[in-house]
């Protein structure tokens, strides 16, 4: 098997079982989990970069205000996405969070058309319209927008848009983002400690280790993804990305017993249909292009 498939599938599988990790920290406030994720992610990637002696890029980046501003914005979007996801998982919305990542690929297509002025093919427009019907159905059934899913898709989609045009790789980019977030995280955790509200200080050893594990748990799948993405076609990578939300959905329904009745399933089915249309058309074009050139 192509090692790229193993790397990418492993990354998506790890992202798919994230609810297990965050549920284990359910007794810790979501904002504190977020702060520790920022802190320990920086520690982990700094160790990796130190081991690889890969710090030369940082001095050059620090002298470019526009690059720093771009990464400051992507860091805010990433932290917002992290917080919404953590809060959703720990408040019984694992199924809603999975919907966000099912919608995300089609949201990216829409962003490409609206922001980057990419021309969408008719089948892509049909997929976007079908997904919009699914969101509309879920809104009508629930009486309100599926805001958790939409916010997750929007924050991660906009984050991806910024990183698409960024000059740094996955590891260096995450390092800079967590470095920019570090002062805020450290200051707030320090304030909580001064007021006796820092959960880490008073937590059991198990909880402290789980919070510290946020660093490798965040960075390792990102590194696996970056390694896999370089080795396999984009069309195959696009299909593998559904591993994550599928695992999240299964955990939400079967392990955490969140409601998933017929009406809700119908809305998901419309979005799954949109993803099938979009993915199959992309795969067909990817496979037919070499044949046409031959």
Coordinates of C-alpha atoms in Angstrom, one line a residue, residues 77 81 90-91 116-117 132 163 197 201 250 253 269 274:
X77 CA -9.6 31.3 13.2
X81 CA -12.5 26.3 15.5
X90 CA -18.3 18.2 25.8
X91 CA -21.9 19.5 25.6
X116 CA -10.6 33.2 -5.3
X117 CA -13.0 33.6 -8.4
X132 CA -27.8 23.7 0.9
X163 CA -3.1 28.6 4.8
X197 CA -9.3 28.7 39.4
X201 CA -3.0 23.1 39.3
X250 CA -20.5 6.8 14.7
X253 CA -24.7 8.0 17.8
X269 CA -28.4 12.0 3.5
X274 CA -23.9 16.2 -2.3

